[in-house]
Tab-separated table of C-alpha atoms in Angstrom:
chain	number	residue	atom	x	y	z
A	1	UNK	CA	0.000	0.000	0.000
A	2	UNK	CA	1.095	3.599	-0.452
A	3	UNK	CA	0.192	6.905	1.132
A	4	UNK	CA	0.154	9.637	-1.469
A	5	UNK	CA	0.310	13.422	-1.468
A	6	UNK	CA	-0.169	15.400	-4.723
A	7	UNK	CA	-0.937	14.244	-8.221
A	8	UNK	CA	1.633	11.916	-9.750
A	9	UNK	CA	0.856	11.207	-13.399
A	10	UNK	CA	2.155	7.902	-14.736
A	11	UNK	CA	3.902	7.466	-18.021
A	12	UNK	CA	1.382	6.665	-20.795
A	13	UNK	CA	0.315	3.046	-21.256
A	14	UNK	CA	1.175	1.663	-17.804
A	15	UNK	CA	-2.407	1.173	-16.650
A	16	UNK	CA	-3.341	-0.472	-19.944
A	17	UNK	CA	-0.334	-2.777	-19.630
A	18	UNK	CA	-1.341	-3.825	-16.110
A	19	UNK	CA	-4.902	-4.491	-17.266
A	20	UNK	CA	-3.521	-6.882	-19.876
A	21	UNK	CA	-1.674	-8.576	-17.006
A	22	UNK	CA	-5.076	-9.198	-15.310
A	23	UNK	CA	-4.899	-6.321	-12.795
A	24	UNK	CA	-8.307	-4.757	-12.157
A	25	UNK	CA	-9.063	-1.155	-11.162
A	26	UNK	CA	-12.042	0.411	-9.410
A	27	UNK	CA	-11.219	4.034	-10.283
A	28	UNK	CA	-9.680	6.150	-13.023
A	29	UNK	CA	-6.980	7.657	-10.796
A	30	UNK	CA	-3.240	7.150	-11.113
A	31	UNK	CA	-3.207	6.731	-7.327
A	32	UNK	CA	-4.659	3.229	-7.591
A	33	UNK	CA	-2.157	2.222	-10.257
A	34	UNK	CA	0.972	2.891	-8.157
A	35	UNK	CA	0.682	0.061	-5.569
A	36	UNK	CA	-0.355	-2.386	-8.285
A	37	UNK	CA	2.623	-1.341	-10.388
A	38	UNK	CA	4.820	-2.006	-7.340
A	39	UNK	CA	3.219	-5.452	-6.979
A	40	UNK	CA	3.928	-6.263	-10.628
A	41	UNK	CA	7.535	-5.067	-10.457
A	42	UNK	CA	8.238	-7.170	-7.358
A	43	UNK	CA	6.853	-10.351	-8.921
A	44	UNK	CA	8.365	-9.819	-12.395
A	45	UNK	CA	11.994	-8.861	-11.881
A	46	UNK	CA	13.799	-8.998	-15.229
A	47	UNK	CA	17.030	-10.134	-13.594
A	48	UNK	CA	15.281	-13.063	-11.937
A	49	UNK	CA	16.396	-11.931	-8.480
A	50	UNK	CA	14.323	-10.935	-5.496
A	51	UNK	CA	14.177	-7.164	-5.244
A	52	UNK	CA	14.444	-5.275	-1.975
A	53	UNK	CA	11.625	-2.942	-0.963
A	54	UNK	CA	13.789	0.073	-1.819
A	55	UNK	CA	14.599	-1.326	-5.271
A	56	UNK	CA	10.896	-1.857	-5.972
A	57	UNK	CA	10.072	1.744	-5.054
A	58	UNK	CA	12.980	3.077	-7.115
A	59	UNK	CA	11.635	1.278	-10.182
A	60	UNK	CA	8.128	2.549	-9.517
A	61	UNK	CA	9.161	6.210	-9.336
A	62	UNK	CA	11.069	5.857	-12.590
A	63	UNK	CA	7.625	5.551	-14.188
A	64	UNK	CA	6.192	8.674	-12.520
A	65	UNK	CA	6.061	12.236	-13.766
A	66	UNK	CA	5.135	15.509	-12.084
A	67	UNK	CA	5.113	16.247	-8.341
A	68	UNK	CA	4.484	13.654	-5.643
A	69	UNK	CA	5.299	12.499	-2.111
A	70	UNK	CA	4.866	8.771	-1.477
A	71	UNK	CA	5.144	6.527	1.579
A	72	UNK	CA	5.061	2.765	0.934
A	73	UNK	CA	4.270	-0.144	3.275
A	74	UNK	CA	3.919	-3.808	2.347
A	75	UNK	CA	3.014	-7.106	3.982
A	76	UNK	CA	5.852	-8.633	1.959
A	77	UNK	CA	8.327	-6.391	3.813
A	78	UNK	CA	7.099	-6.205	7.429
A	79	UNK	CA	8.648	-3.576	9.697
A	80	UNK	CA	9.829	-1.609	6.648
A	81	UNK	CA	8.758	1.756	5.234
A	82	UNK	CA	10.045	3.449	2.076
A	83	UNK	CA	9.306	7.102	1.271
A	84	UNK	CA	10.229	9.275	-1.704
A	85	UNK	CA	9.402	12.756	-2.980
A	86	UNK	CA	9.687	14.894	-6.076
A	87	UNK	CA	8.367	18.452	-6.071
A	88	UNK	CA	6.014	17.985	-3.112
A	89	UNK	CA	7.356	18.533	0.432
A	90	UNK	CA	8.195	15.588	2.712
A	91	UNK	CA	9.784	15.576	6.165
A	92	UNK	CA	11.007	12.807	8.464
A	93	UNK	CA	10.584	13.320	12.191
A	94	UNK	CA	12.862	11.429	14.603
A	95	UNK	CA	11.890	10.796	18.224
A	96	UNK	CA	14.148	8.989	20.685
A	97	UNK	CA	14.308	8.272	24.424
A	98	UNK	CA	17.287	10.585	24.838
A	99	UNK	CA	18.655	13.541	22.877
A	100	UNK	CA	20.111	12.708	19.464
A	101	UNK	CA	23.784	13.616	19.375
A	102	UNK	CA	24.167	13.208	15.599
A	103	UNK	CA	23.200	16.115	13.376
A	104	UNK	CA	23.084	14.486	9.938
A	105	UNK	CA	22.247	11.354	7.965
A	106	UNK	CA	24.700	10.331	5.259
A	107	UNK	CA	23.501	9.604	1.721
A	108	UNK	CA	24.265	6.459	-0.278
A	109	UNK	CA	24.414	6.479	-4.078
A	110	UNK	CA	23.444	3.250	-5.803
A	111	UNK	CA	25.606	3.961	-8.851
A	112	UNK	CA	28.601	5.239	-6.900
A	113	UNK	CA	31.350	2.819	-5.961
A	114	UNK	CA	32.425	2.555	-2.328
A	115	UNK	CA	29.297	4.381	-1.202
A	116	UNK	CA	28.884	1.799	1.569
A	117	UNK	CA	26.096	1.275	4.072
A	118	UNK	CA	25.289	4.619	5.667
A	119	UNK	CA	22.407	3.641	7.901
A	120	UNK	CA	21.374	6.007	10.665
A	121	UNK	CA	20.526	4.372	13.981
A	122	UNK	CA	20.518	5.365	17.621
A	123	UNK	CA	22.633	2.934	19.568
A	124	UNK	CA	21.235	1.587	22.816
A	125	UNK	CA	17.784	3.147	22.520
A	126	UNK	CA	14.580	2.851	20.544
A	127	UNK	CA	13.441	5.441	18.031
A	128	UNK	CA	10.225	6.494	16.340
A	129	UNK	CA	10.000	7.932	12.839
A	130	UNK	CA	7.247	10.147	11.449
A	131	UNK	CA	6.552	11.212	7.867
A	132	UNK	CA	4.659	14.413	7.072
A	133	UNK	CA	4.417	17.134	4.447
A	134	UNK	CA	4.605	19.984	6.982
A	135	UNK	CA	6.372	20.630	10.288
A	136	UNK	CA	3.083	21.511	12.007
A	137	UNK	CA	2.092	17.837	11.873
A	138	UNK	CA	5.323	16.769	13.606
A	139	UNK	CA	5.961	19.346	16.326
A	140	UNK	CA	3.613	17.671	18.834
A	141	UNK	CA	5.623	14.443	18.472
A	142	UNK	CA	9.221	15.610	17.999
A	143	UNK	CA	11.292	18.691	17.205
A	144	UNK	CA	14.002	16.805	15.278
A	145	UNK	CA	13.303	16.589	11.547
A	146	UNK	CA	14.986	15.939	8.207
A	147	UNK	CA	13.839	17.921	5.164
A	148	UNK	CA	14.095	15.478	2.258
A	149	UNK	CA	15.264	16.572	-1.187
A	150	UNK	CA	13.786	15.557	-4.532
A	151	UNK	CA	14.485	11.894	-5.429
A	152	UNK	CA	15.668	11.016	-1.914
A	153	UNK	CA	14.564	7.408	-1.354
A	154	UNK	CA	14.252	7.065	2.415
A	155	UNK	CA	13.865	3.621	3.982
A	156	UNK	CA	13.381	2.445	7.543
A	157	UNK	CA	14.415	-1.170	8.115
A	158	UNK	CA	14.554	-2.727	11.587
A	159	UNK	CA	14.737	0.702	13.214
A	160	UNK	CA	17.555	2.020	10.989
A	161	UNK	CA	17.011	4.925	8.596
A	162	UNK	CA	18.745	5.121	5.216
A	163	UNK	CA	18.650	7.723	2.458
A	164	UNK	CA	19.534	6.451	-1.020
A	165	UNK	CA	19.770	8.141	-4.386
A	166	UNK	CA	19.879	6.353	-7.717
A	167	UNK	CA	22.813	8.353	-9.014
A	168	UNK	CA	24.868	11.392	-8.189
A	169	UNK	CA	24.292	14.632	-10.081
A	170	UNK	CA	27.254	16.972	-9.931
A	171	UNK	CA	25.140	20.133	-10.061
A	172	UNK	CA	22.488	19.170	-7.525
A	173	UNK	CA	24.199	16.688	-5.200
A	174	UNK	CA	26.894	18.849	-3.690
A	175	UNK	CA	26.144	17.553	-0.192
A	176	UNK	CA	26.660	13.969	0.947
A	177	UNK	CA	24.218	14.113	3.853
A	178	UNK	CA	20.894	15.499	5.054
A	179	UNK	CA	20.887	17.660	8.156
A	180	UNK	CA	18.796	16.769	11.206
A	181	UNK	CA	17.157	20.101	12.016
A	182	UNK	CA	15.769	21.178	15.387
A	183	UNK	CA	12.414	22.946	15.210
A	184	UNK	CA	12.604	25.974	17.481
A	185	UNK	CA	9.014	27.122	17.140
A	186	UNK	CA	5.989	26.138	19.183
A	187	UNK	CA	3.030	24.473	17.493
A	188	UNK	CA	0.949	27.673	17.467
A	189	UNK	CA	3.851	29.639	15.952
A	190	UNK	CA	4.358	27.091	13.184
A	191	UNK	CA	0.674	27.063	12.320
A	192	UNK	CA	0.088	30.834	12.458
A	193	UNK	CA	3.645	32.120	12.053
A	194	UNK	CA	4.131	35.815	12.786
A	195	UNK	CA	0.671	36.769	11.526
A	196	UNK	CA	-2.081	37.941	13.827
A	197	UNK	CA	-4.765	35.780	12.201
A	198	UNK	CA	-4.932	32.709	9.983
A	199	UNK	CA	-6.703	34.775	7.305
A	200	UNK	CA	-3.767	37.169	7.140
A	201	UNK	CA	-1.391	34.200	6.947
A	202	UNK	CA	-3.336	32.597	4.072
A	203	UNK	CA	-3.396	35.889	2.126
A	204	UNK	CA	0.382	36.303	2.354
A	205	UNK	CA	1.012	32.630	1.541
A	206	UNK	CA	-0.946	32.697	-1.730
A	207	UNK	CA	2.155	33.044	-3.958
A	208	UNK	CA	3.821	30.106	-2.209
A	209	UNK	CA	0.612	28.035	-2.414
A	210	UNK	CA	0.375	28.621	-6.168
A	211	UNK	CA	4.043	27.699	-6.568
A	212	UNK	CA	3.597	24.460	-4.588
A	213	UNK	CA	0.487	23.571	-6.583
A	214	UNK	CA	2.303	23.937	-9.912
A	215	UNK	CA	5.654	22.553	-8.747
A	216	UNK	CA	6.881	19.861	-11.114
A	217	UNK	CA	4.089	20.543	-13.609
A	218	UNK	CA	5.456	23.521	-15.588
A	219	UNK	CA	8.090	23.228	-18.299
A	220	UNK	CA	9.276	26.790	-18.922
A	221	UNK	CA	11.459	25.726	-21.856
A	222	UNK	CA	8.420	24.616	-23.881
A	223	UNK	CA	5.711	26.729	-22.159
A	224	UNK	CA	3.766	23.586	-21.281
A	225	UNK	CA	1.727	22.742	-18.180
A	226	UNK	CA	1.168	19.048	-17.392
A	227	UNK	CA	-1.752	18.232	-15.086
A	228	UNK	CA	-3.232	14.752	-14.673
A	229	UNK	CA	-1.211	13.437	-17.636
A	230	UNK	CA	-2.606	16.171	-19.926
A	231	UNK	CA	-0.155	18.738	-21.273
A	232	UNK	CA	-1.455	22.149	-22.276
A	233	UNK	CA	0.276	25.040	-24.008
A	234	UNK	CA	0.001	28.263	-22.032
A	235	UNK	CA	0.776	31.920	-22.478
A	236	UNK	CA	2.220	33.734	-19.472
A	237	UNK	CA	1.081	37.312	-18.907
A	238	UNK	CA	3.098	39.374	-16.456
A	239	UNK	CA	1.103	42.008	-14.563
A	240	UNK	CA	2.627	44.894	-12.589
A	241	UNK	CA	1.952	45.154	-8.888
A	242	UNK	CA	-1.065	47.267	-8.015
A	243	UNK	CA	-1.697	48.758	-4.582
A	244	UNK	CA	-5.228	49.682	-3.670
A	245	UNK	CA	-6.097	52.365	-1.115
A	246	UNK	CA	-9.397	52.126	0.709
Protein backbone atom coordinates (compact mmCIF):
# COMPACT_ATOMS: atom_id res chain seq x y z
CA UNK A 1 0.00 0.00 0.00
CA UNK A 2 1.10 3.60 -0.45
CA UNK A 3 0.19 6.90 1.13
CA UNK A 4 0.15 9.64 -1.47
CA UNK A 5 0.31 13.42 -1.47
CA UNK A 6 -0.17 15.40 -4.72
CA UNK A 7 -0.94 14.24 -8.22
CA UNK A 8 1.63 11.92 -9.75
CA UNK A 9 0.86 11.21 -13.40
CA UNK A 10 2.15 7.90 -14.74
CA UNK A 11 3.90 7.47 -18.02
CA UNK A 12 1.38 6.66 -20.80
CA UNK A 13 0.32 3.05 -21.26
CA UNK A 14 1.17 1.66 -17.80
CA UNK A 15 -2.41 1.17 -16.65
CA UNK A 16 -3.34 -0.47 -19.94
CA UNK A 17 -0.33 -2.78 -19.63
CA UNK A 18 -1.34 -3.82 -16.11
CA UNK A 19 -4.90 -4.49 -17.27
CA UNK A 20 -3.52 -6.88 -19.88
CA UNK A 21 -1.67 -8.58 -17.01
CA UNK A 22 -5.08 -9.20 -15.31
CA UNK A 23 -4.90 -6.32 -12.80
CA UNK A 24 -8.31 -4.76 -12.16
CA UNK A 25 -9.06 -1.16 -11.16
CA UNK A 26 -12.04 0.41 -9.41
CA UNK A 27 -11.22 4.03 -10.28
CA UNK A 28 -9.68 6.15 -13.02
CA UNK A 29 -6.98 7.66 -10.80
CA UNK A 30 -3.24 7.15 -11.11
CA UNK A 31 -3.21 6.73 -7.33
CA UNK A 32 -4.66 3.23 -7.59
CA UNK A 33 -2.16 2.22 -10.26
CA UNK A 34 0.97 2.89 -8.16
CA UNK A 35 0.68 0.06 -5.57
CA UNK A 36 -0.36 -2.39 -8.28
CA UNK A 37 2.62 -1.34 -10.39
CA UNK A 38 4.82 -2.01 -7.34
CA UNK A 39 3.22 -5.45 -6.98
CA UNK A 40 3.93 -6.26 -10.63
CA UNK A 41 7.53 -5.07 -10.46
CA UNK A 42 8.24 -7.17 -7.36
CA UNK A 43 6.85 -10.35 -8.92
CA UNK A 44 8.37 -9.82 -12.39
CA UNK A 45 11.99 -8.86 -11.88
CA UNK A 46 13.80 -9.00 -15.23
CA UNK A 47 17.03 -10.13 -13.59
CA UNK A 48 15.28 -13.06 -11.94
CA UNK A 49 16.40 -11.93 -8.48
CA UNK A 50 14.32 -10.93 -5.50
CA UNK A 51 14.18 -7.16 -5.24
CA UNK A 52 14.44 -5.28 -1.97
CA UNK A 53 11.62 -2.94 -0.96
CA UNK A 54 13.79 0.07 -1.82
CA UNK A 55 14.60 -1.33 -5.27
CA UNK A 56 10.90 -1.86 -5.97
CA UNK A 57 10.07 1.74 -5.05
CA UNK A 58 12.98 3.08 -7.12
CA UNK A 59 11.64 1.28 -10.18
CA UNK A 60 8.13 2.55 -9.52
CA UNK A 61 9.16 6.21 -9.34
CA UNK A 62 11.07 5.86 -12.59
CA UNK A 63 7.62 5.55 -14.19
CA UNK A 64 6.19 8.67 -12.52
CA UNK A 65 6.06 12.24 -13.77
CA UNK A 66 5.13 15.51 -12.08
CA UNK A 67 5.11 16.25 -8.34
CA UNK A 68 4.48 13.65 -5.64
CA UNK A 69 5.30 12.50 -2.11
CA UNK A 70 4.87 8.77 -1.48
CA UNK A 71 5.14 6.53 1.58
CA UNK A 72 5.06 2.77 0.93
CA UNK A 73 4.27 -0.14 3.28
CA UNK A 74 3.92 -3.81 2.35
CA UNK A 75 3.01 -7.11 3.98
CA UNK A 76 5.85 -8.63 1.96
CA UNK A 77 8.33 -6.39 3.81
CA UNK A 78 7.10 -6.20 7.43
CA UNK A 79 8.65 -3.58 9.70
CA UNK A 80 9.83 -1.61 6.65
CA UNK A 81 8.76 1.76 5.23
CA UNK A 82 10.04 3.45 2.08
CA UNK A 83 9.31 7.10 1.27
CA UNK A 84 10.23 9.28 -1.70
CA UNK A 85 9.40 12.76 -2.98
CA UNK A 86 9.69 14.89 -6.08
CA UNK A 87 8.37 18.45 -6.07
CA UNK A 88 6.01 17.98 -3.11
CA UNK A 89 7.36 18.53 0.43
CA UNK A 90 8.19 15.59 2.71
CA UNK A 91 9.78 15.58 6.16
CA UNK A 92 11.01 12.81 8.46
CA UNK A 93 10.58 13.32 12.19
CA UNK A 94 12.86 11.43 14.60
CA UNK A 95 11.89 10.80 18.22
CA UNK A 96 14.15 8.99 20.68
CA UNK A 97 14.31 8.27 24.42
CA UNK A 98 17.29 10.58 24.84
CA UNK A 99 18.66 13.54 22.88
CA UNK A 100 20.11 12.71 19.46
CA UNK A 101 23.78 13.62 19.37
CA UNK A 102 24.17 13.21 15.60
CA UNK A 103 23.20 16.11 13.38
CA UNK A 104 23.08 14.49 9.94
CA UNK A 105 22.25 11.35 7.96
CA UNK A 106 24.70 10.33 5.26
CA UNK A 107 23.50 9.60 1.72
CA UNK A 108 24.26 6.46 -0.28
CA UNK A 109 24.41 6.48 -4.08
CA UNK A 110 23.44 3.25 -5.80
CA UNK A 111 25.61 3.96 -8.85
CA UNK A 112 28.60 5.24 -6.90
CA UNK A 113 31.35 2.82 -5.96
CA UNK A 114 32.43 2.56 -2.33
CA UNK A 115 29.30 4.38 -1.20
CA UNK A 116 28.88 1.80 1.57
CA UNK A 117 26.10 1.27 4.07
CA UNK A 118 25.29 4.62 5.67
CA UNK A 119 22.41 3.64 7.90
CA UNK A 120 21.37 6.01 10.66
CA UNK A 121 20.53 4.37 13.98
CA UNK A 122 20.52 5.37 17.62
CA UNK A 123 22.63 2.93 19.57
CA UNK A 124 21.23 1.59 22.82
CA UNK A 125 17.78 3.15 22.52
CA UNK A 126 14.58 2.85 20.54
CA UNK A 127 13.44 5.44 18.03
CA UNK A 128 10.22 6.49 16.34
CA UNK A 129 10.00 7.93 12.84
CA UNK A 130 7.25 10.15 11.45
CA UNK A 131 6.55 11.21 7.87
CA UNK A 132 4.66 14.41 7.07
CA UNK A 133 4.42 17.13 4.45
CA UNK A 134 4.60 19.98 6.98
CA UNK A 135 6.37 20.63 10.29
CA UNK A 136 3.08 21.51 12.01
CA UNK A 137 2.09 17.84 11.87
CA UNK A 138 5.32 16.77 13.61
CA UNK A 139 5.96 19.35 16.33
CA UNK A 140 3.61 17.67 18.83
CA UNK A 141 5.62 14.44 18.47
CA UNK A 142 9.22 15.61 18.00
CA UNK A 143 11.29 18.69 17.21
CA UNK A 144 14.00 16.81 15.28
CA UNK A 145 13.30 16.59 11.55
CA UNK A 146 14.99 15.94 8.21
CA UNK A 147 13.84 17.92 5.16
CA UNK A 148 14.10 15.48 2.26
CA UNK A 149 15.26 16.57 -1.19
CA UNK A 150 13.79 15.56 -4.53
CA UNK A 151 14.48 11.89 -5.43
CA UNK A 152 15.67 11.02 -1.91
CA UNK A 153 14.56 7.41 -1.35
CA UNK A 154 14.25 7.06 2.42
CA UNK A 155 13.86 3.62 3.98
CA UNK A 156 13.38 2.44 7.54
CA UNK A 157 14.41 -1.17 8.11
CA UNK A 158 14.55 -2.73 11.59
CA UNK A 159 14.74 0.70 13.21
CA UNK A 160 17.55 2.02 10.99
CA UNK A 161 17.01 4.92 8.60
CA UNK A 162 18.74 5.12 5.22
CA UNK A 163 18.65 7.72 2.46
CA UNK A 164 19.53 6.45 -1.02
CA UNK A 165 19.77 8.14 -4.39
CA UNK A 166 19.88 6.35 -7.72
CA UNK A 167 22.81 8.35 -9.01
CA UNK A 168 24.87 11.39 -8.19
CA UNK A 169 24.29 14.63 -10.08
CA UNK A 170 27.25 16.97 -9.93
CA UNK A 171 25.14 20.13 -10.06
CA UNK A 172 22.49 19.17 -7.53
CA UNK A 173 24.20 16.69 -5.20
CA UNK A 174 26.89 18.85 -3.69
CA UNK A 175 26.14 17.55 -0.19
CA UNK A 176 26.66 13.97 0.95
CA UNK A 177 24.22 14.11 3.85
CA UNK A 178 20.89 15.50 5.05
CA UNK A 179 20.89 17.66 8.16
CA UNK A 180 18.80 16.77 11.21
CA UNK A 181 17.16 20.10 12.02
CA UNK A 182 15.77 21.18 15.39
CA UNK A 183 12.41 22.95 15.21
CA UNK A 184 12.60 25.97 17.48
CA UNK A 185 9.01 27.12 17.14
CA UNK A 186 5.99 26.14 19.18
CA UNK A 187 3.03 24.47 17.49
CA UNK A 188 0.95 27.67 17.47
CA UNK A 189 3.85 29.64 15.95
CA UNK A 190 4.36 27.09 13.18
CA UNK A 191 0.67 27.06 12.32
CA UNK A 192 0.09 30.83 12.46
CA UNK A 193 3.65 32.12 12.05
CA UNK A 194 4.13 35.82 12.79
CA UNK A 195 0.67 36.77 11.53
CA UNK A 196 -2.08 37.94 13.83
CA UNK A 197 -4.76 35.78 12.20
CA UNK A 198 -4.93 32.71 9.98
CA UNK A 199 -6.70 34.77 7.31
CA UNK A 200 -3.77 37.17 7.14
CA UNK A 201 -1.39 34.20 6.95
CA UNK A 202 -3.34 32.60 4.07
CA UNK A 203 -3.40 35.89 2.13
CA UNK A 204 0.38 36.30 2.35
CA UNK A 205 1.01 32.63 1.54
CA UNK A 206 -0.95 32.70 -1.73
CA UNK A 207 2.16 33.04 -3.96
CA UNK A 208 3.82 30.11 -2.21
CA UNK A 209 0.61 28.04 -2.41
CA UNK A 210 0.38 28.62 -6.17
CA UNK A 211 4.04 27.70 -6.57
CA UNK A 212 3.60 24.46 -4.59
CA UNK A 213 0.49 23.57 -6.58
CA UNK A 214 2.30 23.94 -9.91
CA UNK A 215 5.65 22.55 -8.75
CA UNK A 216 6.88 19.86 -11.11
CA UNK A 217 4.09 20.54 -13.61
CA UNK A 218 5.46 23.52 -15.59
CA UNK A 219 8.09 23.23 -18.30
CA UNK A 220 9.28 26.79 -18.92
CA UNK A 221 11.46 25.73 -21.86
CA UNK A 222 8.42 24.62 -23.88
CA UNK A 223 5.71 26.73 -22.16
CA UNK A 224 3.77 23.59 -21.28
CA UNK A 225 1.73 22.74 -18.18
CA UNK A 226 1.17 19.05 -17.39
CA UNK A 227 -1.75 18.23 -15.09
CA UNK A 228 -3.23 14.75 -14.67
CA UNK A 229 -1.21 13.44 -17.64
CA UNK A 230 -2.61 16.17 -19.93
CA UNK A 231 -0.15 18.74 -21.27
CA UNK A 232 -1.46 22.15 -22.28
CA UNK A 233 0.28 25.04 -24.01
CA UNK A 234 0.00 28.26 -22.03
CA UNK A 235 0.78 31.92 -22.48
CA UNK A 236 2.22 33.73 -19.47
CA UNK A 237 1.08 37.31 -18.91
CA UNK A 238 3.10 39.37 -16.46
CA UNK A 239 1.10 42.01 -14.56
CA UNK A 240 2.63 44.89 -12.59
CA UNK A 241 1.95 45.15 -8.89
CA UNK A 242 -1.06 47.27 -8.01
CA UNK A 243 -1.70 48.76 -4.58
CA UNK A 244 -5.23 49.68 -3.67
CA UNK A 245 -6.10 52.37 -1.12
CA UNK A 246 -9.40 52.13 0.71
